[in-house]
XYZ file of C-alpha atoms in Angstrom:
462
model
C 0.000 0.000 0.000
C 1.543 3.280 -1.110
C 1.284 6.526 0.801
C -0.671 9.230 -0.955
C 2.405 11.262 -1.875
C 4.148 8.141 -3.226
C 1.183 7.288 -5.444
C 1.007 10.864 -6.748
C 4.731 10.940 -7.459
C 4.666 7.599 -9.298
C 1.889 8.912 -11.541
C 3.875 12.100 -12.152
C 7.011 10.124 -13.074
C 5.172 7.872 -15.520
C 3.347 10.826 -17.010
C 6.570 12.692 -17.687
C 8.272 9.628 -19.156
C 5.331 8.882 -21.455
C 5.274 12.509 -22.604
C 8.780 12.075 -23.957
C 10.883 13.523 -21.109
C 13.319 10.838 -19.883
C 14.497 12.417 -16.598
C 12.631 13.064 -13.328
C 13.868 14.706 -10.101
C 11.984 13.970 -6.872
C 12.579 15.989 -3.715
C 11.111 14.229 -0.680
C 12.247 14.841 2.885
C 14.456 12.242 4.586
C 12.313 9.472 6.015
C 9.355 9.977 3.662
C 9.861 6.725 1.735
C 11.637 7.635 -1.499
C 13.025 4.129 -2.045
C 9.587 2.499 -1.950
C 8.300 5.108 -4.403
C 11.210 4.438 -6.764
C 10.660 0.685 -6.539
C 7.021 1.191 -7.509
C 8.121 3.239 -10.521
C 10.400 0.366 -11.551
C 7.553 -2.125 -11.120
C 5.150 -0.085 -13.230
C 7.760 0.492 -15.942
C 8.365 -3.254 -16.183
C 4.631 -3.943 -16.302
C 4.236 -1.408 -19.116
C 7.121 -3.092 -20.957
C 9.035 0.182 -21.129
C 12.300 -1.094 -19.609
C 14.320 -4.290 -19.407
C 16.824 -3.597 -16.634
C 16.843 -1.356 -13.543
C 20.138 -0.138 -12.090
C 20.318 1.899 -8.879
C 23.170 3.947 -7.472
C 23.484 5.152 -3.868
C 26.155 6.816 -1.709
C 26.937 3.943 0.686
C 26.963 0.165 1.013
C 24.357 0.342 3.788
C 21.912 2.196 1.525
C 22.665 -0.137 -1.389
C 21.782 -3.103 0.802
C 18.497 -1.466 1.782
C 17.676 -0.675 -1.865
C 18.277 -4.269 -2.924
C 15.962 -5.533 -0.198
C 13.187 -3.019 -0.958
C 13.294 -3.517 -4.728
C 13.397 -7.300 -4.413
C 10.296 -7.236 -2.193
C 8.411 -4.740 -4.333
C 9.260 -6.360 -7.671
C 8.871 -9.909 -6.356
C 12.127 -10.723 -8.090
C 15.783 -11.064 -7.340
C 17.579 -7.704 -7.383
C 21.155 -8.793 -6.824
C 22.285 -8.987 -10.449
C 22.285 -12.764 -10.677
C 20.560 -15.060 -13.158
C 16.919 -14.063 -13.503
C 17.423 -10.752 -11.761
C 15.793 -7.624 -13.183
C 18.545 -5.378 -11.883
C 20.865 -4.478 -9.055
C 22.309 -1.589 -7.046
C 25.807 -0.178 -6.662
C 27.523 2.579 -4.737
C 28.498 5.722 -6.651
C 32.094 4.765 -6.022
C 31.621 1.834 -8.411
C 30.991 4.233 -11.304
C 34.745 4.621 -11.642
C 35.081 0.917 -12.462
C 32.567 0.833 -15.329
C 34.252 1.902 -18.575
C 32.802 3.017 -21.897
C 32.663 -0.536 -23.288
C 30.633 -1.669 -20.314
C 27.947 0.946 -20.898
C 27.995 0.420 -24.660
C 27.256 -3.266 -24.090
C 24.038 -2.255 -22.358
C 22.733 -0.021 -25.134
C 20.736 -2.873 -26.647
C 18.702 -2.934 -23.423
C 16.170 -0.373 -22.224
C 17.564 0.906 -18.937
C 15.914 2.673 -16.023
C 18.698 4.129 -13.893
C 17.845 5.463 -10.437
C 20.132 7.827 -8.520
C 19.524 7.921 -4.773
C 20.736 11.095 -3.032
C 21.679 12.594 -6.400
C 23.242 15.626 -4.698
C 26.400 13.546 -4.273
C 26.937 13.894 -8.034
C 27.772 17.356 -9.337
C 28.222 19.105 -12.643
C 26.297 20.428 -15.621
C 29.461 20.257 -17.765
C 32.675 18.273 -17.526
C 34.450 21.444 -16.400
C 32.590 21.586 -13.075
C 31.638 17.913 -12.621
C 33.010 15.738 -9.860
C 34.110 12.190 -10.728
C 30.664 10.648 -10.321
C 28.905 13.495 -12.102
C 31.341 13.203 -14.991
C 30.557 9.516 -15.404
C 26.842 10.274 -15.504
C 27.248 13.053 -18.065
C 29.574 11.220 -20.426
C 28.368 7.607 -20.230
C 25.157 6.898 -18.303
C 23.117 9.724 -19.786
C 23.779 8.393 -23.291
C 22.684 4.798 -22.698
C 19.856 5.212 -20.167
C 16.335 5.152 -21.563
C 14.998 6.765 -18.386
C 16.583 8.277 -15.282
C 15.031 8.944 -11.880
C 16.865 11.121 -9.359
C 15.977 11.206 -5.659
C 17.075 13.598 -2.930
C 15.980 14.849 0.447
C 18.447 17.741 0.410
C 18.671 19.166 -3.135
C 21.791 21.263 -2.806
C 25.532 20.958 -2.393
C 27.676 22.802 0.118
C 29.996 23.914 -2.708
C 27.007 25.370 -4.643
C 27.989 23.466 -7.789
C 25.002 22.290 -9.891
C 23.635 18.809 -9.186
C 24.077 16.593 -12.218
C 21.101 16.225 -14.614
C 19.277 19.060 -12.822
C 17.804 22.287 -14.173
C 17.966 25.668 -12.403
C 15.975 28.860 -12.723
C 17.647 31.819 -14.397
C 18.764 34.153 -12.894
C 17.670 33.023 -9.401
C 19.658 29.768 -9.474
C 16.960 27.698 -7.743
C 16.780 23.997 -8.528
C 13.737 22.827 -10.510
C 12.170 19.710 -8.989
C 9.498 17.683 -10.778
C 7.860 16.689 -7.499
C 8.313 18.120 -3.987
C 7.204 16.547 -0.725
C 8.624 18.533 2.172
C 8.932 17.819 5.868
C 6.053 20.200 6.646
C 3.655 18.129 4.517
C 5.102 14.846 5.786
C 4.467 15.819 9.412
C 0.884 16.879 8.676
C 0.302 13.550 6.870
C 1.873 11.608 9.775
C 4.457 10.266 7.344
C 7.337 11.732 9.356
C 7.752 12.547 13.019
C 7.802 16.110 14.252
C 11.399 16.799 15.356
C 12.558 18.730 18.384
C 16.136 19.974 18.591
C 17.762 20.310 22.016
C 20.733 22.680 21.748
C 23.255 22.352 24.563
C 24.696 25.687 25.655
C 26.389 27.474 28.548
C 25.907 31.026 29.847
C 29.019 31.044 32.025
C 32.328 30.264 30.349
C 35.722 31.576 31.430
C 38.736 31.444 29.136
C 42.193 31.889 30.637
C 45.635 32.266 29.125
C 48.966 33.724 30.218
C 47.916 37.071 28.740
C 44.240 37.394 29.643
C 41.083 36.066 31.241
C 37.746 36.523 29.439
C 34.146 35.657 30.298
C 31.640 34.444 27.696
C 27.878 34.094 27.804
C 27.498 31.331 25.204
C 29.341 28.722 23.203
C 28.789 30.818 20.075
C 30.611 33.772 21.635
C 33.725 31.824 22.503
C 33.825 29.939 19.212
C 33.549 33.237 17.324
C 36.649 34.446 19.168
C 38.573 31.381 17.896
C 40.029 30.849 21.335
C 39.045 27.180 21.508
C 38.050 24.832 18.696
C 34.693 23.155 18.271
C 36.568 19.897 17.750
C 38.173 20.197 21.190
C 34.749 20.554 22.832
C 33.449 17.479 21.012
C 36.491 15.395 21.800
C 36.421 15.616 25.562
C 34.448 12.638 26.939
C 33.380 14.488 30.088
C 32.132 17.490 28.125
C 30.092 15.122 25.971
C 28.604 13.488 29.056
C 25.947 16.187 29.222
C 24.733 15.524 25.672
C 24.829 11.742 26.105
C 23.078 11.937 29.483
C 20.319 14.131 28.048
C 19.847 11.683 25.186
C 19.734 8.712 27.531
C 17.130 10.379 29.747
C 14.894 11.133 26.769
C 15.262 7.638 25.335
C 14.406 6.157 28.727
C 11.180 8.185 28.770
C 10.204 7.054 25.286
C 11.001 3.400 26.017
C 8.505 3.449 28.878
C 5.909 3.488 26.063
C 7.865 2.082 23.102
C 9.963 -0.694 24.594
C 12.161 -1.081 21.504
C 12.827 2.613 20.793
C 16.438 3.286 19.889
C 18.995 6.063 19.929
C 21.731 7.058 17.474
C 25.049 8.688 18.353
C 26.879 10.266 15.408
C 30.574 10.517 16.261
C 33.344 12.519 14.604
C 35.810 9.649 14.166
C 36.317 5.984 15.018
C 38.288 6.711 18.192
C 35.682 9.272 19.238
C 32.956 6.689 18.651
C 34.560 4.191 20.997
C 34.902 6.831 23.706
C 31.205 7.644 23.383
C 30.375 3.937 23.405
C 32.262 3.652 26.674
C 30.221 6.518 28.147
C 26.951 4.881 27.170
C 27.802 1.484 28.588
C 29.887 2.289 31.649
C 28.633 5.686 32.830
C 24.962 5.409 31.912
C 24.382 1.659 31.873
C 23.029 1.534 28.325
C 23.206 -1.324 25.833
C 24.953 -0.237 22.640
C 26.581 -1.370 19.419
C 29.015 0.436 17.164
C 29.345 0.617 13.359
C 32.141 2.339 11.452
C 33.589 2.300 7.956
C 36.448 0.176 9.360
C 34.066 -2.593 10.423
C 33.621 -5.429 7.906
C 30.529 -6.566 9.815
C 28.894 -3.131 9.848
C 26.002 -4.051 7.550
C 25.079 -7.149 9.539
C 25.320 -5.149 12.777
C 22.953 -2.503 11.385
C 20.502 -5.241 10.387
C 20.685 -6.833 13.832
C 20.161 -3.468 15.498
C 17.213 -2.657 13.221
C 15.471 -5.886 14.213
C 16.536 -5.927 17.869
C 15.967 -3.983 21.072
C 19.492 -2.682 21.847
C 19.199 0.879 23.109
C 21.938 2.701 21.187
C 23.908 2.475 17.975
C 27.077 4.583 17.633
C 28.032 5.412 14.060
C 30.851 6.898 12.030
C 29.891 7.372 8.393
C 27.415 4.481 8.296
C 23.980 5.874 9.256
C 24.125 9.449 8.023
C 21.597 9.166 5.196
C 19.248 6.675 3.614
C 19.516 3.995 6.305
C 16.070 2.812 7.380
C 15.780 2.097 11.125
C 12.293 3.303 12.121
C 12.753 2.531 15.816
C 15.371 5.300 16.094
C 13.784 8.238 17.941
C 16.697 9.978 19.692
C 19.954 11.233 18.190
C 23.063 12.734 19.769
C 24.719 14.658 16.941
C 28.396 14.874 17.934
C 30.016 15.039 14.523
C 32.432 17.845 13.723
C 30.701 18.232 10.332
C 28.432 21.268 10.645
C 26.953 21.639 7.165
C 23.194 21.998 6.803
C 23.035 19.125 4.340
C 24.665 16.738 6.814
C 22.573 18.046 9.712
C 19.329 17.351 7.852
C 20.458 13.932 6.707
C 21.335 12.928 10.273
C 18.028 14.296 11.560
C 16.239 12.224 8.939
C 17.373 9.028 10.669
C 14.916 9.631 13.552
C 11.954 10.888 11.498
C 10.636 7.617 10.042
C 7.281 6.725 11.565
C 6.379 3.215 12.699
C 3.397 1.552 14.381
C 4.409 2.426 17.934
C 2.295 4.685 20.156
C 4.948 7.299 20.947
C 6.254 9.101 17.834
C 8.568 11.674 19.430
C 11.836 12.547 17.688
C 14.629 14.325 19.581
C 18.051 15.470 18.412
C 20.653 16.691 20.941
C 23.657 18.706 19.814
C 25.925 21.623 20.725
C 24.501 25.141 20.284
C 26.841 26.466 17.633
C 25.722 29.363 15.463
C 25.336 27.100 12.422
C 23.388 24.303 14.103
C 21.056 26.812 15.747
C 20.322 28.391 12.375
C 19.704 25.015 10.736
C 17.311 24.024 13.523
C 15.266 27.189 13.127
C 14.779 26.862 9.368
C 13.857 23.206 9.038
C 10.550 24.319 7.520
C 12.423 25.435 4.387
C 12.929 22.608 1.906
C 15.580 24.623 0.069
C 17.369 27.292 2.148
C 17.822 30.535 0.236
C 21.577 30.652 0.663
C 22.068 27.435 -1.320
C 21.935 28.666 -4.892
C 24.169 28.074 -7.888
C 26.716 30.840 -7.399
C 30.037 29.381 -8.374
C 31.814 26.671 -10.303
C 34.511 24.248 -9.222
C 36.889 22.362 -11.466
C 37.924 18.798 -10.846
C 39.554 16.344 -13.227
C 37.934 12.901 -13.470
C 40.129 10.103 -12.191
C 41.289 7.182 -14.248
C 38.695 4.443 -14.733
C 38.931 0.691 -15.080
C 36.518 -1.757 -16.638
C 33.885 -3.671 -14.713
C 31.050 -6.149 -15.065
C 27.428 -5.071 -14.613
C 26.469 -7.600 -11.962
C 29.862 -8.080 -10.384
C 30.032 -7.342 -6.678
C 32.073 -4.134 -6.484
C 31.000 -2.777 -3.109
C 33.819 -0.659 -1.726
C 33.851 1.324 1.482
C 34.768 4.983 1.365
C 36.432 7.137 3.939
C 36.424 10.883 3.389
C 36.817 11.567 7.096
C 39.744 13.896 7.679
C 39.014 14.705 11.303
C 42.051 14.720 13.557
C 42.261 14.288 17.291
C 43.475 17.287 19.229
C 45.599 17.161 22.370
C 44.014 18.786 25.380
C 42.846 17.986 28.874
C 39.489 18.603 30.529
C 37.948 17.832 33.870
C 34.192 18.113 34.396
C 31.780 17.061 37.133
C 27.989 16.895 36.750
C 25.380 16.893 39.474
C 21.650 16.221 39.424
C 20.766 19.862 38.640
C 22.871 19.666 35.461
C 25.240 22.344 36.722
C 28.903 21.791 36.053
C 32.313 23.316 36.348
C 34.832 22.298 33.730
C 38.288 23.213 32.615
C 39.679 22.696 29.114
C 43.401 23.122 28.570
C 44.923 23.567 25.135
C 48.660 24.141 25.586
C 48.802 26.740 28.404
C 45.247 28.020 27.859
C 42.142 26.812 29.679
C 38.361 27.068 29.477
C 36.047 26.697 32.445
C 32.351 25.964 31.919
C 30.346 26.694 35.057
C 26.900 25.614 33.813
C 25.163 23.860 30.952
C 21.541 23.971 29.860
C 19.238 22.967 27.014
C 17.337 25.181 24.596
C 14.628 23.235 22.742
C 13.714 24.394 19.233
C 10.487 23.274 17.577
C 10.437 24.585 14.015
C 6.980 23.095 13.421
C 4.634 24.873 15.808
C 1.429 23.919 14.002
C -0.862 21.206 15.347
C -0.658 17.782 13.691
C -3.970 16.600 15.075
């Protein structure tokens, strides 16, 4: 049974294809069910005898695994590329291993190619395309009979055009063929209504050999560049407040939904293990960890999805597209502070399920950027993400590949580095604390911490 928006979008896709336009861009908020919609498009296209093979591309192995499962169920057919299969899915990274001869060999077939999270692929010309966008422009676009692009965040932080997309002139706004935003999804009870708890302090004291300065917020001290955001994230005691707040909220929700889960997004593998230690040893929580270093990450995600473990700690594995509906609390402790990443992480706790309590809470540090992103969640496309500039990147060398060969490769673009510092912090029941961060000969004392809750969706959903 399709949701109303999914049914409408499928009809719109088929209508555009049958009118002679071979490309369709769907913007639907994270958690709305884009993969199911795309699988239904594939099913209908096969039934209408308009395509022979469906190929999907996605940004990660976890999402590829989910796509294969969803398409196999929806199409009632194998979707792993084997004998009798109607298609398969690959990561975008695999595009570099499919050469011109590979795509030319498929030209005798009618192909439907689906791009999940298309914003990972950039470029309207080879001059400004990234590697994946270049492959799409030069090879895939020529041999695909139809293309379907999906995104929940239709912009790039570098403001380079998304591949295969059209933009208004001169405004530079992306043109989507179908839009289903978070506002509509909440009203339709398709997505949960999120609340963002920003952790802040109104009493910080910075000391060095030259000076001592007081600050009334984390934003103030970060703007002075006296301490780094990374150093705040990296101290396990400083993060205790965020983790404790998340644990308390998850405990409340689990009193109603016994299998509700929480997600911790860490900044690196070492950071993740420190946070895992906090959860298990300081707060008595059950937890599992998944990172891009872990060969068993996909099976661990599957076990967590089907189990009752309280927390899953992730580095680069559950940022977008991963479907775990029982997740309802997130502690966002990544050093990545882009709006695209923030919304993708938030999307992990927005998927509704059949449980009674449908709260969704995200806890993070009250930086200037994250506060702004929290306040403008109602905007599907923030005004400051327009096509303003071009970047130039040369495509890398490619090697040949086989269509249904298993080429899943893990990626690691994480360049976060640990920083050397020391910090001591004690918490009491009133959530007041005194802390001291030392970077070289400088120190920061935090005398209190508190939460500011932002609800960007003030309308009633009843």
